[in-house]
Amino acid sequence: MRAVRLHEHGDADVLQVDEIDRPEPAADELLIEIAAAGVNPVDTYFRDGSYTPVDVPFTPGVDFSGVVAEVGESVDGFEKGDRVYGTGIGGAAAQGAYAEFATVPTDRVVHLPDGADLTEAGGAG
């Protein structure tokens, strides 16, 4: 899959598109096919290293929307095909949503109401 990543901290020109393996959800996670990812100020802080430096290479993107592609074995309340959105992924402990797919803990994602636009929801966080 494609992912926008940084291999060093700096300005926006450190971002690049890489081909990486698609992540697999843990038992308590969802795999989301990302429809849209917001550009949150916190993403720039991770990128430039002013927040707790993240290990590189790193995929930013704390806000997202998308469709559930896989459900971890211990997850309840979500099914493959559900439209969802969320915030608070990425950071020092995990990769973010500037990718085609991202794994997300269920406490960071909610169902998207009927009629809500996936693109707009990507920036709702």
XYZ file of N, CA and C in Angstrom:
375
model
N 0.852 -1.181 0.000
C 0.000 0.000 0.000
C 0.889 1.232 0.000
N 0.294 2.361 -0.371
C 1.021 3.633 -0.351
C 0.770 4.341 0.977
N 1.797 5.025 1.474
C 1.689 5.806 2.693
C 2.596 7.023 2.582
N 2.108 8.152 3.074
C 2.935 9.352 3.162
C 3.704 9.257 4.472
N 5.035 9.276 4.378
C 5.849 9.097 5.569
C 6.993 10.105 5.603
N 7.544 10.240 6.786
C 8.751 11.028 6.941
C 9.849 10.105 7.440
N 11.054 10.346 6.956
C 12.223 9.561 7.345
C 13.178 10.390 8.187
N 12.864 11.669 8.336
C 13.602 12.585 9.199
C 12.658 13.717 9.560
N 12.934 14.408 10.640
C 12.089 15.527 11.050
C 12.484 16.771 10.266
N 11.485 17.632 9.987
C 11.773 18.855 9.245
C 10.507 19.467 8.694
N 10.683 20.285 7.658
C 9.564 20.950 7.000
C 8.800 19.955 6.133
N 7.757 20.447 5.461
C 6.882 19.573 4.669
C 7.639 18.794 3.590
N 8.790 19.287 3.169
C 9.514 18.588 2.111
C 10.143 17.275 2.566
N 10.081 16.941 3.847
C 10.573 15.634 4.302
C 9.543 14.532 4.082
N 8.302 14.898 3.751
C 7.259 13.899 3.489
C 7.477 13.256 2.125
N 7.274 11.942 2.064
C 7.395 11.243 0.793
C 6.400 10.089 0.756
N 6.053 9.660 -0.449
C 5.150 8.526 -0.621
C 5.993 7.267 -0.724
N 5.707 6.301 0.157
C 6.414 5.024 0.184
C 5.432 3.893 -0.073
N 5.940 2.792 -0.584
C 5.197 1.531 -0.659
C 5.585 0.724 0.575
N 4.597 0.372 1.413
C 4.851 -0.393 2.625
C 3.820 -1.514 2.727
N 4.063 -2.434 3.643
C 3.107 -3.522 3.864
C 1.838 -2.990 4.511
N 0.716 -3.554 4.121
C -0.556 -3.201 4.758
C -0.537 -3.745 6.188
N -0.935 -2.923 7.156
C -0.918 -3.405 8.545
C -2.019 -4.423 8.798
N -1.820 -5.232 9.815
C -2.806 -6.221 10.250
C -3.370 -5.766 11.590
N -4.691 -5.819 11.767
C -5.256 -5.365 13.037
C -4.962 -6.353 14.166
N -4.674 -5.820 15.348
C -4.576 -6.651 16.544
C -5.982 -7.095 16.924
N -6.090 -7.956 17.904
C -7.388 -8.508 18.310
C -8.392 -7.428 18.681
N -7.918 -6.300 19.223
C -8.808 -5.232 19.694
C -8.818 -4.022 18.762
N -8.430 -4.222 17.498
C -8.349 -3.121 16.548
C -9.193 -3.374 15.308
N -9.380 -2.289 14.565
C -10.007 -2.333 13.246
C -8.956 -1.975 12.206
N -9.056 -2.558 11.028
C -8.288 -2.103 9.888
C -9.224 -1.232 9.072
N -8.844 0.017 8.893
C -9.678 0.986 8.178
C -9.073 1.264 6.812
N -9.886 1.162 5.756
C -9.483 1.672 4.451
C -9.760 3.165 4.491
N -8.707 3.949 4.473
C -8.819 5.392 4.684
C -9.459 6.055 3.464
N -10.516 6.840 3.721
C -11.157 7.628 2.671
C -10.616 9.050 2.668
N -10.387 9.596 3.870
C -9.875 10.956 4.003
C -9.127 11.076 5.322
N -8.098 11.897 5.307
C -7.330 12.168 6.518
C -7.217 13.674 6.672
N -7.498 14.156 7.874
C -7.388 15.577 8.142
C -5.939 15.996 8.287
N -5.692 17.274 8.098
C -4.370 17.841 8.345
C -4.482 18.622 9.648
N -4.122 17.969 10.727
C -4.244 18.513 12.071
C -2.915 19.176 12.447
N -2.948 20.302 13.157
C -1.678 20.914 13.569
C -0.740 19.942 14.293
N -1.302 18.995 15.043
C -0.438 18.052 15.749
C 0.410 17.235 14.774
N -0.105 16.977 13.576
C 0.681 16.253 12.580
C 1.951 17.026 12.210
N 1.845 18.356 12.123
C 3.029 19.157 11.803
C 4.017 19.130 12.962
N 3.527 19.055 14.187
C 4.427 19.006 15.348
C 5.185 17.682 15.403
N 4.504 16.577 15.065
C 5.212 15.304 14.984
C 6.235 15.354 13.851
N 5.828 15.945 12.717
C 6.722 15.999 11.556
C 7.979 16.814 11.854
N 7.810 17.974 12.496
C 9.001 18.809 12.714
C 9.771 18.454 13.987
N 9.237 17.503 14.772
C 9.953 17.042 15.951
C 9.717 17.861 17.197
N 8.784 18.841 17.147
C 8.561 19.676 18.329
C 7.711 18.982 19.394
N 6.934 17.959 19.022
C 6.290 17.078 19.997
C 7.246 15.934 20.260
N 6.924 15.151 21.274
C 7.787 14.014 21.567
C 8.199 13.369 20.254
N 9.483 13.382 19.950
C 9.897 12.844 18.649
C 9.430 11.410 18.463
N 8.886 11.166 17.291
C 8.453 9.824 16.921
C 9.604 9.132 16.207
N 9.618 7.807 16.299
C 10.615 7.047 15.549
C 10.301 7.159 14.069
N 11.319 7.293 13.266
C 11.154 7.360 11.822
C 11.676 6.072 11.206
N 11.148 5.630 10.067
C 10.085 6.292 9.304
C 8.758 6.276 10.054
N 7.947 7.278 9.767
C 6.699 7.497 10.485
C 5.632 7.978 9.521
N 4.397 7.481 9.700
C 3.233 7.918 8.925
C 2.384 8.817 9.808
N 2.272 10.123 9.505
C 1.414 11.001 10.306
C -0.069 10.792 9.969
N -0.908 11.569 10.617
C -2.343 11.539 10.347
C -3.152 11.094 11.543
N -3.555 12.045 12.405
C -4.314 11.676 13.603
C -5.820 11.634 13.365
N -6.330 12.337 12.361
C -7.766 12.396 12.077
C -8.063 11.681 10.765
N -9.189 10.954 10.717
C -9.446 10.129 9.536
C -10.928 9.796 9.408
N -11.278 9.320 8.217
C -12.555 8.650 7.980
C -12.284 7.515 7.010
N -13.207 6.549 6.989
C -13.023 5.442 6.069
C -14.025 4.337 6.283
N -13.691 3.176 5.767
C -14.562 2.011 5.804
C -13.800 0.862 6.468
N -14.472 0.163 7.371
C -13.849 -0.969 8.053
C -13.552 -2.070 7.032
N -12.262 -2.437 6.928
C -11.836 -3.486 6.003
C -11.680 -4.827 6.711
N -11.271 -4.794 7.985
C -11.134 -6.012 8.788
C -11.441 -5.664 10.234
N -11.931 -6.662 10.964
C -12.292 -6.495 12.373
C -11.459 -7.458 13.197
N -10.766 -6.937 14.219
C -10.002 -7.794 15.106
C -10.899 -8.801 15.809
N -10.332 -9.949 16.173
C -11.120 -11.073 16.679
C -11.862 -10.791 17.976
N -11.448 -9.832 18.778
C -12.160 -9.551 20.029
C -12.989 -8.267 19.974
N -13.187 -7.710 18.787
C -13.932 -6.462 18.616
C -15.420 -6.741 18.494
N -16.206 -5.986 19.249
C -17.665 -6.004 19.138
C -18.135 -4.630 18.677
N -19.265 -4.590 17.999
C -19.880 -3.323 17.634
C -19.490 -2.765 16.284
N -18.564 -3.405 15.594
C -18.152 -2.969 14.260
C -18.132 -4.174 13.338
N -18.467 -3.918 12.057
C -18.458 -4.968 11.050
C -17.743 -4.467 9.802
N -17.216 -5.404 9.028
C -16.623 -5.062 7.744
C -17.648 -4.278 6.936
N -17.212 -3.173 6.347
C -18.092 -2.333 5.536
C -18.672 -1.139 6.274
N -18.554 -1.093 7.606
C -19.052 0.063 8.359
C -18.279 1.319 7.973
N -19.019 2.415 7.803
C -18.389 3.729 7.583
C -18.086 4.325 8.952
N -16.850 4.821 9.132
C -16.415 5.296 10.445
C -15.562 6.552 10.311
N -15.368 7.216 11.440
C -14.398 8.308 11.516
C -13.832 8.340 12.920
N -12.710 9.043 13.067
C -12.094 9.078 14.380
C -10.933 10.043 14.445
N -10.312 10.058 15.617
C -9.188 10.945 15.878
C -8.284 10.308 16.916
N -7.106 10.856 17.029
C -6.202 10.421 18.076
C -5.369 9.214 17.743
N -5.237 8.882 16.442
C -4.333 7.775 16.108
C -2.979 8.374 15.747
N -1.999 7.533 15.598
C -0.660 8.015 15.298
C 0.028 8.478 16.563
N 1.114 9.154 16.400
C 1.888 9.597 17.549
C 3.003 8.621 17.856
N 3.576 8.759 19.043
C 4.762 7.980 19.389
C 4.504 6.479 19.391
N 3.251 6.053 19.604
C 2.970 4.627 19.760
C 2.447 3.939 18.503
N 2.060 4.685 17.482
C 1.412 4.045 16.340
C 1.580 4.884 15.078
N 1.340 4.251 13.948
C 1.359 4.946 12.666
C 0.001 5.609 12.426
N -0.026 6.656 11.612
C -1.243 7.410 11.400
C -1.967 7.088 10.107
N -2.834 8.014 9.707
C -3.805 7.782 8.641
C -3.408 8.342 7.276
N -2.209 8.841 7.110
C -1.794 9.301 5.787
C -1.344 8.096 4.962
N -2.267 7.162 4.802
C -1.984 5.905 4.118
C -3.285 5.348 3.561
N -3.170 4.318 2.755
C -4.367 3.693 2.205
C -5.127 2.898 3.254
N -4.429 2.361 4.249
C -5.043 1.614 5.350
C -4.347 1.993 6.656
N -5.090 1.916 7.751
C -4.517 2.137 9.081
C -5.225 1.245 10.089
N -4.490 0.778 11.080
C -5.098 0.046 12.178
C -5.459 1.046 13.264
N -6.638 0.828 13.867
C -7.185 1.798 14.809
C -7.783 1.073 16.018
N -7.391 1.464 17.225
C -8.071 0.920 18.410
C -9.535 1.366 18.411
N -10.423 0.512 18.875
C -11.854 0.830 18.804
C -12.251 2.022 19.656
N -11.435 2.413 20.639
C -11.784 3.589 21.442
C -11.437 4.897 20.745
N -10.926 4.815 19.504
C -10.576 6.005 18.724
C -11.446 6.172 17.485
N -12.509 5.370 17.377
C -13.317 5.372 16.162
C -14.799 5.239 16.515
N -15.656 5.903 15.740
C -17.107 5.799 15.913
C -17.754 5.628 14.548
N -18.980 5.147 14.566
C -19.735 4.998 13.320
C -20.067 6.373 12.752
N -19.999 6.469 11.456
C -20.346 7.701 10.754
C -21.842 7.703 10.498
N -22.541 8.769 10.895
C -23.990 8.816 10.681
C -24.355 8.731 9.195
N -25.502 8.121 8.913
C -26.003 8.044 7.548
C -26.069 9.438 6.952
N -25.663 9.551 5.713
C -25.721 10.824 5.005
C -24.505 11.706 5.223
N -23.663 11.386 6.202
C -22.465 12.190 6.437
C -21.430 11.879 5.355
N -20.739 12.887 4.914
C -19.759 12.773 3.846
C -18.424 12.276 4.393
N -17.853 11.239 3.783
C -16.572 10.686 4.239
C -15.442 11.713 4.177
N -15.413 12.523 3.124
C -14.345 13.510 2.993
C -14.433 14.535 4.116
N -15.608 15.056 4.368
C -15.774 16.038 5.447
C -15.480 15.409 6.792
N -15.874 14.162 6.990
C -15.647 13.494 8.263
C -14.163 13.293 8.548
N -13.348 13.194 7.505
C -11.919 13.016 7.706
C -11.271 14.145 8.471
N -11.859 15.312 8.428
C -11.323 16.464 9.160
C -12.105 16.804 10.405
N -13.078 15.977 10.767
C -13.945 16.305 11.914
C -13.241 16.226 13.254
N -12.158 15.461 13.328
C -11.454 15.333 14.606
C -10.923 16.634 15.116
